[in-house]
Short mmCIF file of C-alpha atoms in Angstrom, two decimals:
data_model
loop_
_atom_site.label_atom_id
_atom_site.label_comp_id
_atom_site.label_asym_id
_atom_site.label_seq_id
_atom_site.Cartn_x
_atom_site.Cartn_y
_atom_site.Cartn_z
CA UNK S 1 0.02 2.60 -8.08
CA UNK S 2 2.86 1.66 -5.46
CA UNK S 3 3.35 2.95 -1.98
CA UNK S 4 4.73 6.62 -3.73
CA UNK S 5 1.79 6.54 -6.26
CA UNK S 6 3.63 5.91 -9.14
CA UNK S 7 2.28 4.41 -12.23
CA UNK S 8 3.93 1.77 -14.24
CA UNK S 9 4.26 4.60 -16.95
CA UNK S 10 6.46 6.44 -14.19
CA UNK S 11 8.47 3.09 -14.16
CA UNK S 12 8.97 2.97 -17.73
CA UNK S 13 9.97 6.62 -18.33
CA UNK S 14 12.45 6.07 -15.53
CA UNK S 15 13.85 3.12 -17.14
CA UNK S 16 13.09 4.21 -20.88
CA UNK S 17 11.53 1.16 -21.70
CA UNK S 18 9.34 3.13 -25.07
CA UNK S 19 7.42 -0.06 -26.03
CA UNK S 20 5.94 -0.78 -22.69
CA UNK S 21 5.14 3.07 -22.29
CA UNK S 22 3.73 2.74 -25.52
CA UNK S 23 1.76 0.19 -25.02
CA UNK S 24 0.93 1.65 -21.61
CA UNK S 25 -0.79 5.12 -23.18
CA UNK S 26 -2.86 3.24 -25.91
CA UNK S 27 -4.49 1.19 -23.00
CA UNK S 28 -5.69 4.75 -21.23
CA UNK S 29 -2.80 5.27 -18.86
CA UNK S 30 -2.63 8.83 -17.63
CA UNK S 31 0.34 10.40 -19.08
CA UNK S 32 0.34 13.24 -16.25
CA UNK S 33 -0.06 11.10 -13.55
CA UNK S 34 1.62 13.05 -10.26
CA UNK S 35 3.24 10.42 -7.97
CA UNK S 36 3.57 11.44 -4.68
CA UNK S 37 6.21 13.82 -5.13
CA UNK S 38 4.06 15.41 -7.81
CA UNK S 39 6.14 13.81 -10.73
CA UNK S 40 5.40 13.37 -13.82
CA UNK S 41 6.19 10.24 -16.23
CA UNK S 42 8.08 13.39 -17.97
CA UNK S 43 9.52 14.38 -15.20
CA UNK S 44 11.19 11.50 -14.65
CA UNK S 45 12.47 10.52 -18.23
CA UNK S 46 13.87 14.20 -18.18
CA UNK S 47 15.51 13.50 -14.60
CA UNK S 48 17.16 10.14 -16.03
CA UNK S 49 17.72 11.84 -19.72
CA UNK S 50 16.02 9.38 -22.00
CA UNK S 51 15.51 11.73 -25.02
CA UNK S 52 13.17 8.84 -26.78
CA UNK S 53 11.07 8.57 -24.02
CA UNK S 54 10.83 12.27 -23.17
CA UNK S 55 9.53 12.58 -27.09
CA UNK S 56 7.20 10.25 -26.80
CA UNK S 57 5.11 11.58 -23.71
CA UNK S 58 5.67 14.94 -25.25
CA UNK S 59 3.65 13.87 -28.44
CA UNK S 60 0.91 12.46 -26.10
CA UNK S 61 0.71 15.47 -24.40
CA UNK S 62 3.15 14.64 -21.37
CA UNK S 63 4.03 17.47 -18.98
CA UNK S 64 6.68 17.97 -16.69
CA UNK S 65 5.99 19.23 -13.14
CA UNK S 66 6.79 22.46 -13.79
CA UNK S 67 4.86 23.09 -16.97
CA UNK S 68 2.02 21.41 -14.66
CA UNK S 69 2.58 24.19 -12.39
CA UNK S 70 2.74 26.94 -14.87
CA UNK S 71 -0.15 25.92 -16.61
CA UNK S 72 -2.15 25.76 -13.30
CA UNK S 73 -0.67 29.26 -12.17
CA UNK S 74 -1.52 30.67 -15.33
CA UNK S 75 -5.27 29.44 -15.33
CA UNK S 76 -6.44 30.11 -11.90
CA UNK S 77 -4.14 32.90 -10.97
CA UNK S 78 -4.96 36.58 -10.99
CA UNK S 79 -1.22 37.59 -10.76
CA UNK S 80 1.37 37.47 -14.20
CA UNK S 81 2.75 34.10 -15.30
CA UNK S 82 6.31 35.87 -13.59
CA UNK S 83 4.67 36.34 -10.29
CA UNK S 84 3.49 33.12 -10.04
CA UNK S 85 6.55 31.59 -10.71
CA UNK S 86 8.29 33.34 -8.95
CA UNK S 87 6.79 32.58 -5.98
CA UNK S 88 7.18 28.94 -6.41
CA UNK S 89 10.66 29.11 -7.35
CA UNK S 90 10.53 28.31 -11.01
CA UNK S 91 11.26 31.99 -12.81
CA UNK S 92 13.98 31.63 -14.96
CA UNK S 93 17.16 33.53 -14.59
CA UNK S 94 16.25 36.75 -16.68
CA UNK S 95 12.56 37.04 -15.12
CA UNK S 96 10.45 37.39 -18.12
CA UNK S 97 9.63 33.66 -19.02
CA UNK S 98 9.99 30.25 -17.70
CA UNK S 99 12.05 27.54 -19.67
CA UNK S 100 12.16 23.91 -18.45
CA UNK S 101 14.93 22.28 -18.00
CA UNK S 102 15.77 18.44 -16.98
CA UNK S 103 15.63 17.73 -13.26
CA UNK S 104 16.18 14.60 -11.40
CA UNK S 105 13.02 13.25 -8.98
CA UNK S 106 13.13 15.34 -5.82
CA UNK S 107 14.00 13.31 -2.58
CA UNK S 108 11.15 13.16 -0.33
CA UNK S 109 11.15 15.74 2.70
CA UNK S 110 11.00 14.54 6.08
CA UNK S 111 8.14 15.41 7.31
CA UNK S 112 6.62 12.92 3.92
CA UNK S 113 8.16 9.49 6.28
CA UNK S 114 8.24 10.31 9.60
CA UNK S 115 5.68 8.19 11.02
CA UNK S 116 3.85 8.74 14.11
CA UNK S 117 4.56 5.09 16.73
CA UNK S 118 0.93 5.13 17.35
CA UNK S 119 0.18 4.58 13.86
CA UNK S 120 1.96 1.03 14.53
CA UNK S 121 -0.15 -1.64 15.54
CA UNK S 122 1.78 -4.46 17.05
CA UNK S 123 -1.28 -6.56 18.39
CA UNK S 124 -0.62 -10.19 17.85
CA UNK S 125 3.04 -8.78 15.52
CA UNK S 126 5.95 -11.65 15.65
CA UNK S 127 9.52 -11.58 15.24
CA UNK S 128 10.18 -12.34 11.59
CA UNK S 129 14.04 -11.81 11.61
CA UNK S 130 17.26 -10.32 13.19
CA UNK S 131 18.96 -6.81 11.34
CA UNK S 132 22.22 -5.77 11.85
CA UNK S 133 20.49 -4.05 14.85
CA UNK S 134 17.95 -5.44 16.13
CA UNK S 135 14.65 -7.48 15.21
CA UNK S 136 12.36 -7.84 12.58
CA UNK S 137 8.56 -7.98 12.92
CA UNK S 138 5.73 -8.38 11.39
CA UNK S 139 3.10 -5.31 12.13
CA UNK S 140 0.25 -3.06 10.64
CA UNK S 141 0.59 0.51 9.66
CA UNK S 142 -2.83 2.33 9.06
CA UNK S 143 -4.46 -1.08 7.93
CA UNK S 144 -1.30 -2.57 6.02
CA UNK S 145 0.66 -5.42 6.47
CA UNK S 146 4.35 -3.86 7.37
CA UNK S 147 7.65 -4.73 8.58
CA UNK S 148 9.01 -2.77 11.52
CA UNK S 149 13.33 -3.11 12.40
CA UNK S 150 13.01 -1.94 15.83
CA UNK S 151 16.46 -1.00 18.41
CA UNK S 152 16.37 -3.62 20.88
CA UNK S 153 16.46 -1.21 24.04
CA UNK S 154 19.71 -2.50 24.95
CA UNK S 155 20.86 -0.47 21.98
CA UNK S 156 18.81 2.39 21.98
CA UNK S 157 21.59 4.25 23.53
CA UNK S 158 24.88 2.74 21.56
CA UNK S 159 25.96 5.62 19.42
CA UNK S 160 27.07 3.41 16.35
CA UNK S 161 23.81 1.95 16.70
CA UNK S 162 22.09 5.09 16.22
CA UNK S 163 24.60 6.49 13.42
CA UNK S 164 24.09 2.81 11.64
CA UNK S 165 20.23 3.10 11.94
CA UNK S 166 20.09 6.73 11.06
CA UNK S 167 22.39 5.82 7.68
CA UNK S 168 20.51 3.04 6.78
CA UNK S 169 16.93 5.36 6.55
CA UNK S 170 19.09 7.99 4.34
CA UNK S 171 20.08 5.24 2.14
CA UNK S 172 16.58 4.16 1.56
CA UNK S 173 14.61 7.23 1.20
CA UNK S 174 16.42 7.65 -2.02
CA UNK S 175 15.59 3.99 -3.59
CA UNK S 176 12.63 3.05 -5.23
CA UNK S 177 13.11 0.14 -7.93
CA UNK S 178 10.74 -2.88 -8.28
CA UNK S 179 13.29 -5.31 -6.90
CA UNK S 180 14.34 -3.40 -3.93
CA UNK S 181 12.36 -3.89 -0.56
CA UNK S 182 9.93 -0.77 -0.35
CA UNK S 183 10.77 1.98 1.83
CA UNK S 184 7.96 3.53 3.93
CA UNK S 185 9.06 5.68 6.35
CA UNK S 186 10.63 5.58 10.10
CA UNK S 187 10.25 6.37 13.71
CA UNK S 188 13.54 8.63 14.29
CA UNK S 189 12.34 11.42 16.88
CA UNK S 190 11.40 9.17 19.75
CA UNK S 191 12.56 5.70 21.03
CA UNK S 192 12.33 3.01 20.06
CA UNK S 193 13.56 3.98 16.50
CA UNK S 194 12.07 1.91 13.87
CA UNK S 195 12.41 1.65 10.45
CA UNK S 196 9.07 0.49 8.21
CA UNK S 197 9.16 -1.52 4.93
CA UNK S 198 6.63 -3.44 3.06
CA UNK S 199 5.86 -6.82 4.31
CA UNK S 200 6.72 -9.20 1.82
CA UNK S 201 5.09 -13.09 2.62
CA UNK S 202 7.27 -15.40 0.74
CA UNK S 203 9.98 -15.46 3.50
CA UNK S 204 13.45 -15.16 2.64
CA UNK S 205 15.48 -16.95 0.01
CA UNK S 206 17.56 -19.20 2.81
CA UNK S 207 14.47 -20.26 4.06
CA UNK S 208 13.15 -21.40 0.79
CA UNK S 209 16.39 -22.94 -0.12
CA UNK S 210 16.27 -25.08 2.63
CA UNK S 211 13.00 -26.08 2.52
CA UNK S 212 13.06 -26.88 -1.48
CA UNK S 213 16.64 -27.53 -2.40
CA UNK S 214 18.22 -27.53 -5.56
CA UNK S 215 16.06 -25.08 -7.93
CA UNK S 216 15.60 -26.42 -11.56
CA UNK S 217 17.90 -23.94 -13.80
CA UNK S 218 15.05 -22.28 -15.14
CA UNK S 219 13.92 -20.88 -11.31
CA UNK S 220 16.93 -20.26 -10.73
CA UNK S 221 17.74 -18.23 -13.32
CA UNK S 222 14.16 -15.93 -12.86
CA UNK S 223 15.46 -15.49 -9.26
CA UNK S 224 19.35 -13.98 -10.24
CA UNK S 225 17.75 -11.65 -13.22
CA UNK S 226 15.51 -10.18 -10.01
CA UNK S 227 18.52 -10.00 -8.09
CA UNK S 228 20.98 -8.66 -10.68
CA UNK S 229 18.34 -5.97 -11.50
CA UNK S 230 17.81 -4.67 -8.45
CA UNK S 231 21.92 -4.72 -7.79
CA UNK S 232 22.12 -2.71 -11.01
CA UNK S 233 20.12 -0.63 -9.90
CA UNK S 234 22.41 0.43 -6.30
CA UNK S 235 25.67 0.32 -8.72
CA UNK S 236 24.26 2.50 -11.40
CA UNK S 237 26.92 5.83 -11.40
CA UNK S 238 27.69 8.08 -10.01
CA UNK S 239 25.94 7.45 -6.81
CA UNK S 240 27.29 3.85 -6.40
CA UNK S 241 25.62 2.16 -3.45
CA UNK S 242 27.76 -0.83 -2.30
CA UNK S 243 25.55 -3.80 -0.33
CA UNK S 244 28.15 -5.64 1.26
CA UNK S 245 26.10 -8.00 3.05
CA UNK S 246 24.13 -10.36 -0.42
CA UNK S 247 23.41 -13.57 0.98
CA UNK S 248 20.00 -15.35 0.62
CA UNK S 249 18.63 -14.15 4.27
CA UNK S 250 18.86 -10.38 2.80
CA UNK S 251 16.80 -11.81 -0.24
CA UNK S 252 13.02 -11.82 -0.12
CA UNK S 253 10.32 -13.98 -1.66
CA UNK S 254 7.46 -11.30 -2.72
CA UNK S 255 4.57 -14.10 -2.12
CA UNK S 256 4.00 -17.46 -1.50
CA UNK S 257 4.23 -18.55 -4.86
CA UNK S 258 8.00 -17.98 -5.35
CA UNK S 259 7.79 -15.92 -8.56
CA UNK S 260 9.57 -12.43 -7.10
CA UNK S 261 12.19 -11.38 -5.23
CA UNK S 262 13.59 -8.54 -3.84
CA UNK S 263 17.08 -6.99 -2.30
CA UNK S 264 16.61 -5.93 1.62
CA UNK S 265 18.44 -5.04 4.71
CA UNK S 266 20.74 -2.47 3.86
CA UNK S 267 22.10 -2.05 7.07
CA UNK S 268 25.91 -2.70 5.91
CA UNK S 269 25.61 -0.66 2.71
CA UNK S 270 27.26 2.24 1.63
CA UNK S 271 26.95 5.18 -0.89
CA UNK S 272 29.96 6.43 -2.78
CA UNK S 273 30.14 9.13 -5.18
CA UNK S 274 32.26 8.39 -8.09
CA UNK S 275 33.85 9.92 -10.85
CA UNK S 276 34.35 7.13 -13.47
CA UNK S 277 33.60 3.50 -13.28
CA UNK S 278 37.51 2.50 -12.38
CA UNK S 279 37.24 4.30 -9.23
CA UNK S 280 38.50 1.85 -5.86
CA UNK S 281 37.05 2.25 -2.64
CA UNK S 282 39.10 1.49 0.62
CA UNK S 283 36.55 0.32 2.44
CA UNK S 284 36.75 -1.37 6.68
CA UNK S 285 37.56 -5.14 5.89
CA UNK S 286 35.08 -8.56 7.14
CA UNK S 287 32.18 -6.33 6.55
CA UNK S 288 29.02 -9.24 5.73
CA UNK S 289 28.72 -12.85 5.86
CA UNK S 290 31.88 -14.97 5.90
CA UNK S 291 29.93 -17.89 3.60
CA UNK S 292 29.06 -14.76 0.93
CA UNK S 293 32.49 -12.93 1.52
CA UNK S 294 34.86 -11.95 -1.55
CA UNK S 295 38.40 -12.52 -1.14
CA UNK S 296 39.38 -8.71 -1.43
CA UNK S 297 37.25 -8.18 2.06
CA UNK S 298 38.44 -10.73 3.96
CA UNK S 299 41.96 -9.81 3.14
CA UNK S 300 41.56 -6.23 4.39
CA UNK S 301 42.20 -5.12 0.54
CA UNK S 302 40.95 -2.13 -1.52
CA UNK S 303 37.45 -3.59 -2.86
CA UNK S 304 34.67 -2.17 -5.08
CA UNK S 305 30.82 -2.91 -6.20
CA UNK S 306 32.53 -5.84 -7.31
CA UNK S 307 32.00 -7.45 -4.21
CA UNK S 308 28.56 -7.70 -4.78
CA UNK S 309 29.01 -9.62 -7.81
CA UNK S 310 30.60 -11.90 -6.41
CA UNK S 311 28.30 -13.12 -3.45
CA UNK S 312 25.74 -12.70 -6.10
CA UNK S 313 27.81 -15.76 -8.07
CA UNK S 314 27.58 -17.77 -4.55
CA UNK S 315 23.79 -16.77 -4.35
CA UNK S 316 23.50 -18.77 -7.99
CA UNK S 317 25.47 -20.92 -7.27
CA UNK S 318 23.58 -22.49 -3.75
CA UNK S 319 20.09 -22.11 -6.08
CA UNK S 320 21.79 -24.69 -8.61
CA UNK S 321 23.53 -26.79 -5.80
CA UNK S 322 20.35 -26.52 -2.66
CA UNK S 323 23.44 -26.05 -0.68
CA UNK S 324 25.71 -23.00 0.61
CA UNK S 325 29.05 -22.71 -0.83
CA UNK S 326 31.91 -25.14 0.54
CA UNK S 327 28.61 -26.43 2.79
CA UNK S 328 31.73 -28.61 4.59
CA UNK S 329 33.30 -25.91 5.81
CA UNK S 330 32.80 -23.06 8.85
CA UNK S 331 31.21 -20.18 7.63
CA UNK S 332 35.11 -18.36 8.49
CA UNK S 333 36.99 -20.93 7.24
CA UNK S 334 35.09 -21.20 4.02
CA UNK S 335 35.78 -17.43 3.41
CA UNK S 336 39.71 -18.04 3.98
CA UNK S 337 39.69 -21.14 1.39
CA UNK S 338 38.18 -18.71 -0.89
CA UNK S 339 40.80 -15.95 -0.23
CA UNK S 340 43.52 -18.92 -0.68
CA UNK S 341 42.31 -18.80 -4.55
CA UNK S 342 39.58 -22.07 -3.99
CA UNK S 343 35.80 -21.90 -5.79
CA UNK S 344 33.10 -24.20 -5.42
CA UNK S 345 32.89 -26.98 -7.58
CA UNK S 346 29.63 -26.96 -9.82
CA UNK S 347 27.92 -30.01 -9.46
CA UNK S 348 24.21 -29.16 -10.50
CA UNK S 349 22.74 -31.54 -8.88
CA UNK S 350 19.44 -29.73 -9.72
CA UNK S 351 20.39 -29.66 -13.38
CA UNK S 352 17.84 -31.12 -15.94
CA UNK S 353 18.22 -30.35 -19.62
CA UNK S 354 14.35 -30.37 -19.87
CA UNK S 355 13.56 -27.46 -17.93
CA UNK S 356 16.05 -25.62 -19.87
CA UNK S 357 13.98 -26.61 -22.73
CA UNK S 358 10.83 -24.95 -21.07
#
């Protein structure tokens, strides 16, 4: 189980990947597993609406939380079926029988991430990076390695500080995918505020960059699948969540080993709701990195998730190279060249024809 308690057969369901669920229930996997919102696999193949899936757990005997609930209340209670579900909220709209219906993974309450500061343990903790707000380190929650963004105190009173902070814990109380950095809660009611993710000890992907260089095509490719999965997973509609801010520093290495990597600081990123996927956001222009900027955002121009593709394309394309994009150039100046029409110039330097073999 991960940090929520959920299964890879809560993964699966989610995604409605039937083979791996499959394969997932022969080996003994606990098809009414309760993560720790008390969902069900079910429950979350009927939230995302993949009809296979939801079939398939059904036949092993899958139910969803509120059949879990009903069959409880209807065991151990000494009250009707109608009273009991009543009082939980689940009678249906006529009051004589319950009927369940497809719901979408309730978001956690607060009271499930608030996290108490003495919890933290900050003996012998180091900075490990800079956020949009203030610094990274390296702590211990309860026993676990964790990583604490924490208001310098010379911000702890700056309003769009706060707001920025405050946005950024919303935004990841609702995301849980394998190749986004872990959410684990936050320190909002007292300064300073924090905000607590998993620790991940590979570093980031500029650091690696720079100490390896060019990455053979085949690495390089396993790193942009991680990445593109975990960016379709923030553009997925209709709750499109734009990053702004891609660029190898906001990418981490899961371990040592270099065979992970996850999407982080969401500090620039924003939610919009849309109605169909042609929808254009006007969004505040030079939001992110000069070196990662598209055109469209430096330009002060209507933009889209689009943007994120393409700093994902100068992601690939330093992995390939070793080197940023137009590495001659001032990180502003290189994002004007681009808006003037210019793209790097593939060189692959890294490129071997054998490793594409392997």
């Amino acid at each position: 189980m991960d940090y929520d308690n959920r299964t890879p057969l809560h993964v699966a369901s989610l995604h409605g990947w039937i083979d791996i669920a499959q394969c997932l229930i022969e080996f003994g996997a606990d098809v009414n597993a309760q993560d720790r919102w008390k969902n069900t696999p079910l429950a979350d193949a009927e939230g995302a609406k993949k009809h296979n899936m939801i079939e398939l757990l059904k036949s092993y005997g899958g139910l969803s939380y509120q059949e879990l609930l009903y069959e409880c209340s209807h065991v151990v209670s000494p009250f009707s079926p109608s009273i009991v579900l009543a009082s939980v909220g689940l009678e249906g709209q006529n009051g004589s029988h319950y009927e369940p219906k497809p719901v979408p993974p309730p978001l956690p309450n607060k009271c499930d991430w608030e996290i108490e500061p003495s919890e933290l343990d900050f003996t012998n903790s180091n900075i490990i990076g800079k956020g949009s707000f203030g610094e990274i380190l390296k702590a211990f929650w309860r026993g676990t390695p964790v990583a604490v963004k924490r208001i310098l105190p010379s911000l702890s009173d700056d309003r769009m500080v706060i707001q920025d902070f405050r946005h950024e814990v919303i935004l990841l109380v609702k995301l849980r995918h394998p190749n986004i950095v872990q959410f684990l809660g936050a320190v909002t009611e007292r300064k300073p505020l924090m905000l607590i993710t998993e620790y991940l000890r590979g570093g980031d992907l500029h650091q690696h960059l720079k100490e390896k260089g060019a990455l053979s095509p085949l690495a390089a490719i396993n790193f942009a699948l991680d990445i593109s999965r975990g960016m379709a997973y923030l553009h997925n509609e209709p709750n499109v969540i734009v990053h702004r801010d891609l660029k190898p520093r906001n990418v981490l290495l899961v371990n040592s080993n270099a065979d992970h990597l996850k999407v982080g600081d969401f500090g620039l990123s924003k939610l919009v709701k849309v109605q169909n996927s042609h929808d254009v956001y006007k969004m505040t222009g030079e939001t992110g990195s000069y070196r990662y900027m598209a055109p469209e955002v430096f330009k002060h121009r209507k933009y889209d998730k689009k943007v994120d593709v393409f700093s994902f394309a100068m992601i690939l394309y330093e992995m390939l190279e070793g080197e940023p994009p137009f590495s001659d150039f001032e990180p502003y100046e290189a994002a004007k060249y681009v808006a003037e029409g210019h793209r790097p110039t593939f060189r692959s330097k890294g490129f071997n024809i054998s490793s594409l073999k392997e």
